[in-house]
mmCIF file of C-alpha atoms and ligand atoms in Angstrom:
data_model
loop_
_atom_site.group_PDB
_atom_site.id
_atom_site.type_symbol
_atom_site.label_atom_id
_atom_site.label_comp_id
_atom_site.label_asym_id
_atom_site.label_seq_id
_atom_site.Cartn_x
_atom_site.Cartn_y
_atom_site.Cartn_z
ATOM 1 C CA UNK V 126 307.251 -26.646 167.116
ATOM 2 C CA UNK V 127 308.548 -24.068 169.524
ATOM 3 C CA UNK V 128 311.232 -24.603 171.983
ATOM 4 C CA UNK V 129 311.189 -22.988 175.536
ATOM 5 C CA UNK V 130 313.623 -24.233 178.294
ATOM 6 C CA UNK V 131 311.657 -24.705 181.726
ATOM 7 C CA UNK V 132 314.347 -23.292 183.801
ATOM 8 C CA UNK V 133 315.651 -20.267 185.964
ATOM 9 C CA UNK V 134 319.687 -21.316 185.262
ATOM 10 C CA UNK V 135 321.278 -18.956 183.292
ATOM 11 C CA UNK V 136 324.331 -20.830 182.190
ATOM 12 C CA UNK V 137 321.912 -23.675 180.707
ATOM 13 C CA UNK V 138 319.938 -20.882 178.947
ATOM 14 C CA UNK V 139 323.162 -19.078 177.697
ATOM 15 C CA UNK V 140 324.516 -22.788 175.884
ATOM 16 C CA UNK V 141 321.005 -24.061 174.405
ATOM 17 C CA UNK V 142 320.232 -20.617 173.319
ATOM 18 C CA UNK V 143 323.824 -20.721 171.073
ATOM 19 C CA UNK V 144 322.661 -23.953 169.500
ATOM 20 C CA UNK V 145 320.011 -21.972 168.028
ATOM 21 C CA UNK V 146 317.346 -24.490 170.041
ATOM 22 C CA UNK V 147 315.640 -21.525 171.943
ATOM 23 C CA UNK V 148 312.229 -19.455 170.864
ATOM 24 C CA UNK V 149 311.376 -18.502 174.691
ATOM 25 C CA UNK V 150 312.155 -19.420 178.319
ATOM 26 C CA UNK V 151 310.096 -20.230 181.064
ATOM 27 C CA UNK V 152 310.447 -19.937 185.029
ATOM 28 C CA UNK V 153 308.329 -19.944 187.791
ATOM 29 C CA UNK V 154 308.945 -19.652 191.935
ATOM 30 C CA UNK V 155 309.985 -23.153 192.376
ATOM 31 C CA UNK V 156 312.779 -22.710 189.435
ATOM 32 C CA UNK V 157 313.810 -19.039 190.933
ATOM 33 C CA UNK V 158 314.184 -21.164 194.529
ATOM 34 C CA UNK V 159 316.394 -23.922 192.352
ATOM 35 C CA UNK V 160 318.386 -21.291 191.286
ATOM 36 C CA UNK V 161 319.300 -19.266 194.094
ATOM 37 C CA UNK V 162 319.011 -16.183 192.478
ATOM 38 C CA UNK V 163 317.069 -12.942 192.925
ATOM 39 C CA UNK V 164 314.008 -13.207 190.646
ATOM 40 C CA UNK V 165 314.973 -9.808 188.977
ATOM 41 C CA UNK V 166 318.398 -10.292 188.471
ATOM 42 C CA UNK V 167 318.113 -13.161 186.899
ATOM 43 C CA UNK V 168 314.898 -12.518 184.763
ATOM 44 C CA UNK V 169 317.001 -9.334 183.421
ATOM 45 C CA UNK V 170 319.863 -11.606 182.553
ATOM 46 C CA UNK V 171 317.827 -13.918 180.613
ATOM 47 C CA UNK V 172 315.460 -11.613 178.635
ATOM 48 C CA UNK V 173 318.736 -10.140 177.491
ATOM 49 C CA UNK V 174 320.099 -13.836 176.097
ATOM 50 C CA UNK V 175 316.939 -15.108 174.235
ATOM 51 C CA UNK V 176 315.223 -13.145 171.635
ATOM 52 C CA UNK V 177 311.730 -14.869 172.671
ATOM 53 C CA UNK V 178 309.176 -14.802 175.259
ATOM 54 C CA UNK V 179 310.368 -15.185 178.825
ATOM 55 C CA UNK V 180 307.781 -16.043 181.419
ATOM 56 C CA UNK V 181 308.082 -14.446 184.894
ATOM 57 C CA UNK V 182 305.585 -15.818 187.151
ATOM 58 C CA UNK V 183 303.651 -13.537 189.792
ATOM 59 C CA UNK V 184 303.312 -14.733 193.259
ATOM 60 C CA UNK V 185 300.594 -12.752 194.472
ATOM 61 C CA UNK V 186 297.146 -14.584 194.365
ATOM 62 C CA UNK V 187 294.193 -11.766 194.343
ATOM 63 C CA UNK V 188 294.265 -9.278 191.045
ATOM 64 C CA UNK V 189 295.329 -6.185 192.541
ATOM 65 C CA UNK V 190 298.415 -7.898 194.132
ATOM 66 C CA UNK V 191 299.186 -9.612 190.373
ATOM 67 C CA UNK V 192 298.414 -6.494 188.477
ATOM 68 C CA UNK V 193 300.974 -4.919 190.961
ATOM 69 C CA UNK V 194 303.461 -7.337 190.589
ATOM 70 C CA UNK V 195 303.012 -8.052 186.760
ATOM 71 C CA UNK V 196 303.636 -3.886 186.466
ATOM 72 C CA UNK V 197 307.258 -4.540 187.970
ATOM 73 C CA UNK V 198 308.253 -7.668 186.040
ATOM 74 C CA UNK V 199 307.022 -6.029 182.922
ATOM 75 C CA UNK V 200 309.685 -3.288 183.357
ATOM 76 C CA UNK V 201 312.335 -6.115 182.950
ATOM 77 C CA UNK V 202 312.478 -6.002 179.416
ATOM 78 C CA UNK V 203 310.318 -5.835 176.076
ATOM 79 C CA UNK V 204 310.174 -9.675 175.554
ATOM 80 C CA UNK V 205 308.527 -10.487 179.450
ATOM 81 C CA UNK V 206 305.272 -12.512 179.288
ATOM 82 C CA UNK V 207 303.635 -12.767 182.784
ATOM 83 C CA UNK V 208 302.647 -15.896 184.261
ATOM 84 C CA UNK V 209 299.212 -16.287 186.116
ATOM 85 C CA UNK V 210 297.708 -18.940 187.937
ATOM 86 C CA UNK V 211 294.582 -20.609 186.432
ATOM 87 C CA UNK V 212 292.138 -18.507 189.050
ATOM 88 C CA UNK V 213 289.398 -16.299 188.698
ATOM 89 C CA UNK V 214 292.092 -13.711 189.549
ATOM 90 C CA UNK V 215 294.379 -14.890 187.315
ATOM 91 C CA UNK V 216 292.091 -15.056 184.314
ATOM 92 C CA UNK V 217 290.706 -11.490 185.187
ATOM 93 C CA UNK V 218 294.401 -10.119 185.570
ATOM 94 C CA UNK V 219 294.902 -12.067 182.048
ATOM 95 C CA UNK V 220 292.438 -10.455 180.756
ATOM 96 C CA UNK V 221 293.494 -6.506 181.711
ATOM 97 C CA UNK V 222 297.365 -7.682 181.130
ATOM 98 C CA UNK V 223 296.767 -9.143 177.158
ATOM 99 C CA UNK V 224 293.686 -6.233 176.668
ATOM 100 C CA UNK V 225 297.107 -3.646 178.080
ATOM 101 C CA UNK V 226 299.154 -5.416 175.273
ATOM 102 C CA UNK V 227 300.925 -7.452 177.348
ATOM 103 C CA UNK V 228 301.590 -11.360 176.995
ATOM 104 C CA UNK V 229 300.542 -13.280 179.319
ATOM 105 C CA UNK V 230 300.875 -17.713 180.187
ATOM 106 C CA UNK V 231 298.123 -18.994 181.914
ATOM 107 C CA UNK V 232 299.334 -21.483 183.997
ATOM 108 C CA UNK V 233 298.744 -24.206 186.269
ATOM 109 C CA UNK V 234 295.743 -25.555 183.395
ATOM 110 C CA UNK V 235 295.023 -29.566 184.726
ATOM 111 C CA UNK V 236 291.747 -29.787 182.381
ATOM 112 C CA UNK V 237 290.513 -28.618 178.911
ATOM 113 C CA UNK V 238 287.888 -26.523 180.436
ATOM 114 C CA UNK V 239 290.192 -24.465 182.038
ATOM 115 C CA UNK V 240 292.101 -23.816 179.034
ATOM 116 C CA UNK V 241 288.845 -22.732 177.546
ATOM 117 C CA UNK V 242 288.297 -20.228 180.244
ATOM 118 C CA UNK V 243 292.228 -18.983 179.442
ATOM 119 C CA UNK V 244 291.516 -18.658 175.850
ATOM 120 C CA UNK V 245 288.177 -16.303 176.453
ATOM 121 C CA UNK V 246 290.289 -14.572 179.042
ATOM 122 C CA UNK V 247 292.917 -13.654 175.679
ATOM 123 C CA UNK V 248 295.939 -15.730 176.989
ATOM 124 C CA UNK V 249 298.913 -15.743 174.881
ATOM 125 C CA UNK V 250 299.889 -19.288 176.061
ATOM 126 C CA UNK V 251 298.008 -21.814 177.851
ATOM 127 C CA UNK V 252 300.451 -24.508 180.539
ATOM 128 C CA UNK V 253 298.715 -27.236 180.970
ATOM 129 C CA UNK V 254 301.013 -29.585 182.897
ATOM 130 C CA UNK V 255 301.549 -33.243 181.516
ATOM 131 C CA UNK V 256 303.476 -34.488 184.228
ATOM 132 C CA UNK V 257 302.085 -33.639 187.124
ATOM 133 C CA UNK V 258 298.560 -35.321 185.519
ATOM 134 C CA UNK V 259 300.730 -38.361 184.496
ATOM 135 C CA UNK V 260 301.349 -38.504 188.367
ATOM 136 C CA UNK V 261 298.114 -38.801 189.444
ATOM 137 C CA UNK V 262 297.219 -41.224 186.723
ATOM 138 C CA UNK V 263 295.385 -39.011 184.751
ATOM 139 C CA UNK V 264 296.469 -38.961 180.929
ATOM 140 C CA UNK V 265 298.062 -35.514 180.575
ATOM 141 C CA UNK V 266 298.792 -35.930 176.871
ATOM 142 C CA UNK V 267 294.872 -36.176 176.381
ATOM 143 C CA UNK V 268 293.865 -32.943 178.130
ATOM 144 C CA UNK V 269 296.226 -31.475 175.066
ATOM 145 C CA UNK V 270 294.227 -33.035 172.582
ATOM 146 C CA UNK V 271 291.363 -31.654 173.884
ATOM 147 C CA UNK V 272 292.562 -28.434 174.172
ATOM 148 C CA UNK V 273 293.914 -28.540 170.222
ATOM 149 C CA UNK V 274 290.426 -29.896 169.375
ATOM 150 C CA UNK V 275 288.161 -26.912 171.422
ATOM 151 C CA UNK V 276 290.593 -24.448 170.205
ATOM 152 C CA UNK V 277 290.539 -25.384 166.552
ATOM 153 C CA UNK V 278 286.974 -25.648 166.922
ATOM 154 C CA UNK V 279 286.790 -21.860 167.685
ATOM 155 C CA UNK V 280 289.610 -20.261 166.252
ATOM 156 C CA UNK V 281 291.309 -19.214 169.593
ATOM 157 C CA UNK V 282 294.875 -17.762 168.954
ATOM 158 C CA UNK V 283 296.029 -18.871 172.427
ATOM 159 C CA UNK V 284 299.014 -21.053 172.397
ATOM 160 C CA UNK V 285 299.078 -24.598 173.661
ATOM 161 C CA UNK V 286 302.512 -24.657 175.853
ATOM 162 C CA UNK V 287 302.881 -28.355 176.852
ATOM 163 C CA UNK V 288 304.461 -28.041 180.296
ATOM 164 C CA UNK V 289 305.503 -30.265 183.084
ATOM 165 C CA UNK V 290 307.415 -32.588 180.358
ATOM 166 C CA UNK V 291 309.320 -35.157 181.948
ATOM 167 C CA UNK V 292 310.432 -37.435 178.840
ATOM 168 C CA UNK V 293 311.425 -36.851 175.011
ATOM 169 C CA UNK V 294 308.516 -39.164 174.552
ATOM 170 C CA UNK V 295 306.341 -36.516 176.077
ATOM 171 C CA UNK V 296 307.926 -33.661 173.259
ATOM 172 C CA UNK V 297 307.010 -36.510 170.380
ATOM 173 C CA UNK V 298 303.459 -36.528 171.562
ATOM 174 C CA UNK V 299 303.228 -33.197 171.932
ATOM 175 C CA UNK V 300 304.205 -32.000 168.984
ATOM 176 C CA UNK V 301 302.044 -35.044 166.989
ATOM 177 C CA UNK V 302 299.035 -33.625 168.386
ATOM 178 C CA UNK V 303 300.047 -30.435 167.670
ATOM 179 C CA UNK V 304 300.711 -28.393 170.751
ATOM 180 C CA UNK V 305 302.381 -25.024 169.451
ATOM 181 C CA UNK V 306 305.390 -25.010 172.301
ATOM 182 C CA UNK V 307 306.665 -27.475 174.497
ATOM 183 C CA UNK V 308 308.253 -25.790 177.500
ATOM 184 C CA UNK V 309 311.213 -28.602 178.467
ATOM 185 C CA UNK V 310 313.639 -29.064 181.136
ATOM 186 C CA UNK V 311 317.437 -28.709 179.670
ATOM 187 C CA UNK V 312 318.300 -32.146 180.179
ATOM 188 C CA UNK V 313 315.105 -33.456 178.441
ATOM 189 C CA UNK V 314 316.051 -31.383 175.618
ATOM 190 C CA UNK V 315 319.582 -32.408 175.411
ATOM 191 C CA UNK V 316 318.459 -35.991 175.468
ATOM 192 C CA UNK V 317 316.519 -34.922 172.358
ATOM 193 C CA UNK V 318 319.553 -35.654 170.123
ATOM 194 C CA UNK V 319 320.194 -39.092 171.447
ATOM 195 C CA UNK V 320 319.875 -42.655 169.716
ATOM 196 C CA UNK V 321 322.449 -45.144 170.081
ATOM 197 C CA UNK V 322 322.185 -46.190 166.281
ATOM 198 C CA UNK V 323 323.532 -42.804 165.751
ATOM 199 C CA UNK V 324 326.366 -43.457 167.908
ATOM 200 C CA UNK V 325 326.967 -46.488 166.689
ATOM 201 C CA UNK V 326 326.727 -45.455 162.777
ATOM 202 C CA UNK V 327 328.845 -42.518 163.574
ATOM 203 C CA UNK V 328 331.636 -44.868 165.304
ATOM 204 C CA UNK V 329 331.807 -47.351 161.951
ATOM 205 C CA UNK V 330 331.763 -44.291 160.199
ATOM 206 C CA UNK V 331 335.150 -42.857 161.603
ATOM 207 C CA UNK V 332 336.732 -46.148 161.752
ATOM 208 C CA UNK V 333 336.563 -46.897 158.120
ATOM 209 C CA UNK V 334 337.569 -43.297 157.390
ATOM 210 C CA UNK V 335 340.662 -43.734 158.836
ATOM 211 C CA UNK V 336 341.146 -46.939 157.190
ATOM 212 C CA UNK V 337 341.850 -44.928 153.951
ATOM 213 C CA UNK V 338 343.928 -42.789 155.353
ATOM 214 C CA UNK V 339 342.390 -39.878 153.635
ATOM 215 C CA UNK V 340 341.504 -36.129 155.209
ATOM 216 C CA UNK V 341 339.166 -33.908 153.937
ATOM 217 C CA UNK V 342 341.025 -30.503 152.721
HETATM 218 O O1 G3P P 165 306.951 -24.526 184.103
HETATM 219 C C1 G3P P 165 305.807 -25.335 185.424
HETATM 220 C C2 G3P P 165 306.368 -26.453 184.981
HETATM 221 O O2 G3P P 165 306.840 -26.958 183.569
HETATM 222 C C3 G3P P 165 306.537 -27.702 186.215
HETATM 223 O O3 G3P P 165 306.824 -28.866 185.760
HETATM 224 O O4 G3P P 165 307.817 -30.794 186.619
HETATM 225 O O5 G3P P 165 307.529 -29.087 187.884
HETATM 226 O O6 G3P P 165 305.620 -30.449 187.242
HETATM 227 P P1 G3P P 165 307.500 -30.100 186.686
#
């Protein structure tokens, strides 16, 4: 499974990338707002840190506007992936952009039927929002499973990018279902390494090692 980090915080991205954990980055207008950064400047820096795709989202809602913004965003770097919303204009822009050789992430997906349309429009990635479905008492993971089944039935190459991930269990369940990518907030990505028995075991090994009086090397 590929890991993308869901943030526009450049320092976080630099640190996680140095750990060798990152296959890409996703941003959105809310994450840009939280970072307090200029979208062009922050996205340029992120693209220089990470080799994989960096999703930058258009904010226009009409086809022409999306295409105009996509042209500007795509010039930032070769690893830009244009993010468009799951609307008819967004799907039309997706088709046009992928036909022209761009990577496209279709975002704000909340149903398997929406994901089917995105695949038919040639999307590189489809982003179903697990957490926001769970917030409404709809099983977000079930939607991921349905999309996996549909894409496998017809051999669609669109990658399932599990988004709106809130917990480490979301990551595990998405991986078990076979989502291609998880975009994970930095804190959740760091939490994946944690287990109390790992800490306890390490403490015990170190205590016993001290008793031997030895050192390696
Ligand atoms: O990148 C979009 C998505 O991951 C947003 O997550 O937590 O705002 O629902 P959230």
